[in-house]
mmCIF file of C-alpha atoms and ligand atoms in Angstrom:
data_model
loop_
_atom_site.group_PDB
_atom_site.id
_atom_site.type_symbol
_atom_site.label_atom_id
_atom_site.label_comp_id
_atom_site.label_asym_id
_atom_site.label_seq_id
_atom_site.Cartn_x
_atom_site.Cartn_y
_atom_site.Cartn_z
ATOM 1 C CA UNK A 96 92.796 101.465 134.058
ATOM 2 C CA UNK A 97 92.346 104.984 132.969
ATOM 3 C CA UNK A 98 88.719 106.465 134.330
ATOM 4 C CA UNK A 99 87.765 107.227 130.276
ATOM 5 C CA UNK A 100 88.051 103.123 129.747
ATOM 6 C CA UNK A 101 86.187 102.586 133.042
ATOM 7 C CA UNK A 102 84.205 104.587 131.709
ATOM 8 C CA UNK A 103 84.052 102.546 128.117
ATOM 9 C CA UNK A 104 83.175 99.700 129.690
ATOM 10 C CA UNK A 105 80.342 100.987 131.585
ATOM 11 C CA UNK A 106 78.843 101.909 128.648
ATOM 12 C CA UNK A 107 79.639 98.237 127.278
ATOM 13 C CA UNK A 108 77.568 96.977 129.924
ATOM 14 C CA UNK A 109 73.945 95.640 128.112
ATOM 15 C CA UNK A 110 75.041 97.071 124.803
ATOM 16 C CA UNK A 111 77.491 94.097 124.355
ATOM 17 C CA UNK A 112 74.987 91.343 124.714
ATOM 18 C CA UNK A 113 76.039 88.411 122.748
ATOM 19 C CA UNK A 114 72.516 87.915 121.601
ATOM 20 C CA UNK A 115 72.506 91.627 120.443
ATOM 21 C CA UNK A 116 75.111 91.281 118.238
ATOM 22 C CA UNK A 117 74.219 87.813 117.122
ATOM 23 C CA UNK A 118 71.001 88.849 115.985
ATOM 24 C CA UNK A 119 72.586 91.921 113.493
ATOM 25 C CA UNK A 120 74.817 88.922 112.215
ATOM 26 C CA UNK A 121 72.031 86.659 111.335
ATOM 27 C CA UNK A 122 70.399 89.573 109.856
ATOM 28 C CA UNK A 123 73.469 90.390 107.591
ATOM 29 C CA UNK A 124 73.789 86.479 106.684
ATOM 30 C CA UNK A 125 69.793 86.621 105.950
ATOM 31 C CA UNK A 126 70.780 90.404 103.316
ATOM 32 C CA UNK A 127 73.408 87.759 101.267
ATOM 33 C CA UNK A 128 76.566 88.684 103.176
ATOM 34 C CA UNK A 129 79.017 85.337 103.396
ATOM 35 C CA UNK A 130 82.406 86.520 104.273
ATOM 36 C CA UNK A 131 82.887 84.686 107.839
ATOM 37 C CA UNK A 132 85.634 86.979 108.541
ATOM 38 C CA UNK A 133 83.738 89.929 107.834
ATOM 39 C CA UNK A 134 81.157 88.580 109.994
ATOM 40 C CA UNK A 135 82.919 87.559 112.567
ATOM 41 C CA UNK A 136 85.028 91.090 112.617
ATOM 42 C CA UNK A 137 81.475 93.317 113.050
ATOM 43 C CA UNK A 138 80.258 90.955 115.630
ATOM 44 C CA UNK A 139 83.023 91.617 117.570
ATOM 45 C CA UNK A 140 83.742 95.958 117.287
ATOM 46 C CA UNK A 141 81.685 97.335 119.591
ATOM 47 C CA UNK A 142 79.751 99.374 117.434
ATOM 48 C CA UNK A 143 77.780 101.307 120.860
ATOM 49 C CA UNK A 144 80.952 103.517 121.187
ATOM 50 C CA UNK A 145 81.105 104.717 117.714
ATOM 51 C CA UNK A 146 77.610 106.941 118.469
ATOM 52 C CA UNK A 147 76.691 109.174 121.142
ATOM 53 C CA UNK A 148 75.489 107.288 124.379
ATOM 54 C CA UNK A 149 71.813 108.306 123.844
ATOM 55 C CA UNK A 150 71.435 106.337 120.538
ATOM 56 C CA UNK A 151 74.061 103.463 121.981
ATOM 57 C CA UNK A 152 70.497 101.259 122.868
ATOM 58 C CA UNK A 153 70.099 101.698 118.606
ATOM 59 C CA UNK A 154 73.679 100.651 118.108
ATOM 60 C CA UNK A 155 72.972 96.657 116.901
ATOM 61 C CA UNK A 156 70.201 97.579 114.643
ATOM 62 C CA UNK A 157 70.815 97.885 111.231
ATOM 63 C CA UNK A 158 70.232 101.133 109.845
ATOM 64 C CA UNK A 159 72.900 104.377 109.510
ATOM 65 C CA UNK A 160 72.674 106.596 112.903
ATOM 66 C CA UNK A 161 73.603 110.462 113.916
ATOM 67 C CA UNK A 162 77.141 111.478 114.292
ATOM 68 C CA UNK A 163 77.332 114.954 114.803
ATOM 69 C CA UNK A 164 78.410 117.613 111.685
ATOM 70 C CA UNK A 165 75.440 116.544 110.081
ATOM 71 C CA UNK A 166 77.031 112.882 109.183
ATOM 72 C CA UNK A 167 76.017 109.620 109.711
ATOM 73 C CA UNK A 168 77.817 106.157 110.754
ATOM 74 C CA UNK A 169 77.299 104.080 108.240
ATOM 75 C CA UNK A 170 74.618 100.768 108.178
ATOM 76 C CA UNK A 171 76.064 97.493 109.716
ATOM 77 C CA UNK A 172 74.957 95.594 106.152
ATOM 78 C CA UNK A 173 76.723 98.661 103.911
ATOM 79 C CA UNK A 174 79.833 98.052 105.929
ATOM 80 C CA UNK A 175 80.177 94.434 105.385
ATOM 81 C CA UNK A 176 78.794 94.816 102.071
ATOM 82 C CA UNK A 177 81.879 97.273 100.978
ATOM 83 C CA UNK A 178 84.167 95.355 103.153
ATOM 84 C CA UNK A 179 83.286 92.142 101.719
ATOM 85 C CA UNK A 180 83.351 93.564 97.823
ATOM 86 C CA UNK A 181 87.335 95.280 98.593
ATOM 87 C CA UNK A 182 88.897 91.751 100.204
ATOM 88 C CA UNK A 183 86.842 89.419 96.984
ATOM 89 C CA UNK A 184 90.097 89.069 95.676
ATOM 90 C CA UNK A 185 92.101 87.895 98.699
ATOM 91 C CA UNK A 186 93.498 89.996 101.517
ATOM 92 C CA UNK A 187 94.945 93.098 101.210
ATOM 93 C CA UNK A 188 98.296 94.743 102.745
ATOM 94 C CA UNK A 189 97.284 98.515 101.865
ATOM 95 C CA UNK A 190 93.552 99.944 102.344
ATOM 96 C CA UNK A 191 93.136 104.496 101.770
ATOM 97 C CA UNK A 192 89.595 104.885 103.165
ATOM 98 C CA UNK A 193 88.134 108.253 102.211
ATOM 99 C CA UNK A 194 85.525 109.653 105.397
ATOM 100 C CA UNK A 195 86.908 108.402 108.377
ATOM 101 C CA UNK A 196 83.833 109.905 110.360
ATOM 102 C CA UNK A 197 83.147 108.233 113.350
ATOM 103 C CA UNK A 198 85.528 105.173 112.743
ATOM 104 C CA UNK A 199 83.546 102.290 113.035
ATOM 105 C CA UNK A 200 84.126 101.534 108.883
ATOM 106 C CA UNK A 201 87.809 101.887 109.893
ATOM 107 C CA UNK A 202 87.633 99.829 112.662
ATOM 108 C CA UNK A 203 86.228 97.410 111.155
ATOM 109 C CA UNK A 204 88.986 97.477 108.000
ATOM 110 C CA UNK A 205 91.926 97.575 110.629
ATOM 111 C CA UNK A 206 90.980 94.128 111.714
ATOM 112 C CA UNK A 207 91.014 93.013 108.124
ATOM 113 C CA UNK A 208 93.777 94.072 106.191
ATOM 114 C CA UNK A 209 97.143 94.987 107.337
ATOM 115 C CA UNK A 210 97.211 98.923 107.367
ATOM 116 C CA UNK A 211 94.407 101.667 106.848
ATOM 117 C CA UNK A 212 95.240 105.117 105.853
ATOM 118 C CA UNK A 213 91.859 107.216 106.624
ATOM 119 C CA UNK A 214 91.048 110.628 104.940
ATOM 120 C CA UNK A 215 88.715 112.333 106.747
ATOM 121 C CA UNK A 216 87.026 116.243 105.851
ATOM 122 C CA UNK A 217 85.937 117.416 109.277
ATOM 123 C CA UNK A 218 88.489 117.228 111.729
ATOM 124 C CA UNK A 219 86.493 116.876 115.009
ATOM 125 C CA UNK A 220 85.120 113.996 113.914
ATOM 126 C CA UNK A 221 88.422 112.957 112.717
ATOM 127 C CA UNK A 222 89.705 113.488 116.313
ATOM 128 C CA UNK A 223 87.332 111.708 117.889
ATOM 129 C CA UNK A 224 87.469 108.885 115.813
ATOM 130 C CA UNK A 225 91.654 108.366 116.387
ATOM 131 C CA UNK A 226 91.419 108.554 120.266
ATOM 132 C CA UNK A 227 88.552 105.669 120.106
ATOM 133 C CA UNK A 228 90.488 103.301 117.800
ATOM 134 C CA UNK A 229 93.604 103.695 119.907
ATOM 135 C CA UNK A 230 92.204 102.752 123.474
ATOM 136 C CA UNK A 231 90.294 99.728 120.830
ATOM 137 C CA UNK A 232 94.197 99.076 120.959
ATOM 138 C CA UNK A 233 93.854 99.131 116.869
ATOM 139 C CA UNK A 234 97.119 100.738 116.155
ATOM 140 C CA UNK A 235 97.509 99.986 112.145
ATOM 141 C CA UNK A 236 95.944 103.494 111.343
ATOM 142 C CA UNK A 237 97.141 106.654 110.041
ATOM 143 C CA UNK A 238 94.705 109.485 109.631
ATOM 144 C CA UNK A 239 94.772 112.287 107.385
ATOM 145 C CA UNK A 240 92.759 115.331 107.766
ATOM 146 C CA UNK A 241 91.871 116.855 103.922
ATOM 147 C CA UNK A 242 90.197 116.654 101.214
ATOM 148 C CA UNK A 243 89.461 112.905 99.800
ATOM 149 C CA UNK A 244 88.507 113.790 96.290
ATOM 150 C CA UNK A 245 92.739 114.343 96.303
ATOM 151 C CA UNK A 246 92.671 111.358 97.785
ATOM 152 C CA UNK A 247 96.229 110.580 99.853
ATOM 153 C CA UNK A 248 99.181 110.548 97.153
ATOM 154 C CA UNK A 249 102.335 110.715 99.103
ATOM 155 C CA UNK A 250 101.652 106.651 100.247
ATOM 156 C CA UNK A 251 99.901 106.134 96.985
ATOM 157 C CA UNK A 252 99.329 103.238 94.846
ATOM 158 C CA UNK A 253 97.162 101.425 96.967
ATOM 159 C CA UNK A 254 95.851 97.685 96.804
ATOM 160 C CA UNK A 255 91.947 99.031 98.230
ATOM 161 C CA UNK A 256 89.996 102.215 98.179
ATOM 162 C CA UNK A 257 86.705 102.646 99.826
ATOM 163 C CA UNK A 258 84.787 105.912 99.967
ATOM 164 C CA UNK A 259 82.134 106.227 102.568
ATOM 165 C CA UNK A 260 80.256 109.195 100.797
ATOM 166 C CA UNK A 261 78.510 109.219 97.594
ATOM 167 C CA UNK A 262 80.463 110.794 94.854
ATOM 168 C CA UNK A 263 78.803 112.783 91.480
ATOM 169 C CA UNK A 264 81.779 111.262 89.498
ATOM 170 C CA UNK A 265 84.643 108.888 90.787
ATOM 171 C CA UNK A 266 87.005 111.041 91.468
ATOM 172 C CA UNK A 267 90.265 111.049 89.230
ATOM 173 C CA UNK A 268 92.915 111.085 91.869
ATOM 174 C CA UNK A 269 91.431 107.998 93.383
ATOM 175 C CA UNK A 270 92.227 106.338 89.852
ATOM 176 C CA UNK A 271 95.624 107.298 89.883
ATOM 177 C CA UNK A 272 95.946 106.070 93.575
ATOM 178 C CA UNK A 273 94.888 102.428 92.740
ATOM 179 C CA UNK A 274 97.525 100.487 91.966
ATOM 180 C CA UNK A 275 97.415 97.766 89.480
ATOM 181 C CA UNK A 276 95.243 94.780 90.417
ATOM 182 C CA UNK A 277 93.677 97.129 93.237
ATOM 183 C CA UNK A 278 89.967 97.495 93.949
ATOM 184 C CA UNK A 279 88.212 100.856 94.075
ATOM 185 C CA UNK A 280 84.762 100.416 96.309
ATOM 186 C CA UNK A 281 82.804 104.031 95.404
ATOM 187 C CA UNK A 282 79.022 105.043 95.981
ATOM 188 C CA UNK A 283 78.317 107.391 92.438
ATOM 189 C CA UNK A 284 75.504 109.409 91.879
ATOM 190 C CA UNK A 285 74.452 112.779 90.325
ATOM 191 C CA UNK A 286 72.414 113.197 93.204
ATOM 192 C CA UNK A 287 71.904 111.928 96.770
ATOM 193 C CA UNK A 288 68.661 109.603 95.863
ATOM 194 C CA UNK A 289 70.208 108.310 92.521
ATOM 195 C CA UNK A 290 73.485 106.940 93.501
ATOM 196 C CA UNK A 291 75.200 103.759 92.832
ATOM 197 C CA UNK A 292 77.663 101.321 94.429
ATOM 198 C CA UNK A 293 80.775 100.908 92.079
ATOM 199 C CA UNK A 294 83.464 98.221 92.657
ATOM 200 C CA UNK A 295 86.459 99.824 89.782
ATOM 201 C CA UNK A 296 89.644 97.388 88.873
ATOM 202 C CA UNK A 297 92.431 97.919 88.023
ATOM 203 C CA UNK A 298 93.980 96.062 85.715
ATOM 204 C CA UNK A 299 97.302 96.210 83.718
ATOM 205 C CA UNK A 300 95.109 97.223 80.665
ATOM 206 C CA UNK A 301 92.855 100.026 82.232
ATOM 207 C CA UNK A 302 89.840 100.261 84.902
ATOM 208 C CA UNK A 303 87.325 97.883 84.444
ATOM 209 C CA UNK A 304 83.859 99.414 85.903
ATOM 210 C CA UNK A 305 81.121 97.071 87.471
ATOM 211 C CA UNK A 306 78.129 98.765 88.728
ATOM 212 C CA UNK A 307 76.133 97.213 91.547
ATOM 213 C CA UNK A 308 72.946 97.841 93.549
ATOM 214 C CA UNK A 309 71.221 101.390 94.738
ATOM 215 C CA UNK A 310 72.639 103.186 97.825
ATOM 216 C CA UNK A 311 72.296 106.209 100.443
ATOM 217 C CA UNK A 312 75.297 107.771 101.521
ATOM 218 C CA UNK A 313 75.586 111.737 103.004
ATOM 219 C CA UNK A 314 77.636 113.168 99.902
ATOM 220 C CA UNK A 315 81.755 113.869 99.498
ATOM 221 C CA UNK A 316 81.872 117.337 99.765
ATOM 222 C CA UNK A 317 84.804 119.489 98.744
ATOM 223 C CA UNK A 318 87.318 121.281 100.866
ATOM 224 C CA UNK A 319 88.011 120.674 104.783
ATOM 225 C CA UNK A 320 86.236 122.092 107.795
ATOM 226 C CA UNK A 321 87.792 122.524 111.244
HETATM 227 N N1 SAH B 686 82.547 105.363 107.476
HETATM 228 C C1 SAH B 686 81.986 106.397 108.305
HETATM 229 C C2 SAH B 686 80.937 107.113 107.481
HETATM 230 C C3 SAH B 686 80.808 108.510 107.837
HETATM 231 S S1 SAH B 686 79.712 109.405 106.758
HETATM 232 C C4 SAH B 686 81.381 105.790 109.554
HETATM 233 O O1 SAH B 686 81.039 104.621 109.539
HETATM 234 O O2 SAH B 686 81.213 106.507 110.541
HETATM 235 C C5 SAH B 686 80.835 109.991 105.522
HETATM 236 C C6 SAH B 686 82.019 110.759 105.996
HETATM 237 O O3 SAH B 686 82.692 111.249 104.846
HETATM 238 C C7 SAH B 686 81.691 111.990 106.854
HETATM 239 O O4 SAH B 686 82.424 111.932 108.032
HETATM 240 C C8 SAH B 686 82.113 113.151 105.978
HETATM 241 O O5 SAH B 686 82.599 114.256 106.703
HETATM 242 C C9 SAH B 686 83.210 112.521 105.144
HETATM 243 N N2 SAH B 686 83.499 113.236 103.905
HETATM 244 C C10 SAH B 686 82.640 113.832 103.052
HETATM 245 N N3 SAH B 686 83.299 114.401 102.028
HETATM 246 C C11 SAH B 686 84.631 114.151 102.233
HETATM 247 C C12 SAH B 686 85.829 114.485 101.538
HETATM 248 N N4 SAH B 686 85.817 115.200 100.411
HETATM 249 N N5 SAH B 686 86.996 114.074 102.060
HETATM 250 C C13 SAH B 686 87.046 113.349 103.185
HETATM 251 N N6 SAH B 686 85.959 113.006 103.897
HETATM 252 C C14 SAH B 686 84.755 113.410 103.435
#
């Protein structure tokens, strides 16, 4: 065993408490979410690596925590939530995520559906996120580093696409990226405190739009930062 996955499991140690974890699930199941698989899936990814050992003790709670660049992993419940809204249909074999960040959204999706292609703005993050999910041993990944409003055409159409940022408009390339019978998980807002979820079908007519609850998400900003 390497010394940096001694050195994972060390930090494993407490943080992966059964009763931890069980707690954030009963927590989700009390906020509405059903999907066992989902469920089962965030109970098991060890969500204490994904943030910097000093907030790992915060890591089962359910609230959005400090990644570095000014981002945020996302909240356990918004995770399933977005998760649970992109498989509704049935499972899927293609997933473009847009804000890789730290990877725990990814991680999560990589246990679900059969390959993830991540677009991420910031590539530090980006890098950081790719060496954790391969010593997870989750291998069905590709990253991109770019900009996600152009979403990831060369392995366009495909059958999901979340974005983990809040958008002022969906963004058109993500449209064209969905392939027919495809769902399109977006947060939309003009502004950071007035955003939306949106789940967007496609079907063989055109888009049909269904607008959800309120949400918080740091914002998709344009262009890509080293
Ligand atoms: N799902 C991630 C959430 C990270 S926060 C997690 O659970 O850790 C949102 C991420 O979107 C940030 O990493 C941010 O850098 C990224 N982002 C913002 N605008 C983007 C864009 N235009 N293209 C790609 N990624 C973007």
């Amino acid at each position: 065993m390497s010394s940096r996955q001694n050195d994972l499991q060390r930090r494993g140690i407490g943080m992966t408490s059964q009763r931890t974890r069980e707690r954030l699930i009963q927590r989700l199941y009390d906020e509405g979410l059903r999907n066992s698989q989902v469920l089962d899936v965030i109970c098991s990814t060890p969500r204490h690596l994904f943030v910097d050992e000093a907030l790992a003790h915060r890591a089962y709670e359910d609230t959005a925590l400090p990644i570095g660049n000014n981002q945020t992993i996302s909240q356990p419940y918004m995770v399933g939530r977005m998760t649970e809204l992109l498989l509704a249909d049935g499972p899927l074999d293609k997933v473009l995520e847009i804000g890789t960040g730290s990877g725990y959204q990814t991680a999560v999706l990589a246990q679900l559906v059969e390959r993830v292609f991540s677009v991420e703005r910031i590539q530090a993050l980006q890098e950081r996120a790719k060496e954790l999910l391969a010593e997870l041993s989750l291998r069905n990944v590709v990253y991109r580093w770019g900009d996600g409003w152009d979403g990831w055409n060369a392995l366009a159409p495909y059958n999901g696409i979340i974005v983990t940022a809040g958008a002022t408009e969906v963004p058109q390339a993500l449209l064209d990226q969905l392939a027919v019978g495809g769902r399109l998980v977006i947060p939309v807002g003009e502004s950071d405190d007035q955003q939306q979820l949106m789940l967007i079908v496609r079907e063989e007519g055109g888009f049909v739009y269904k607008t959800l609850e309120g949400v918080r998400f740091v914002p998709l900003l344009s262009g890509t930062l080293a």
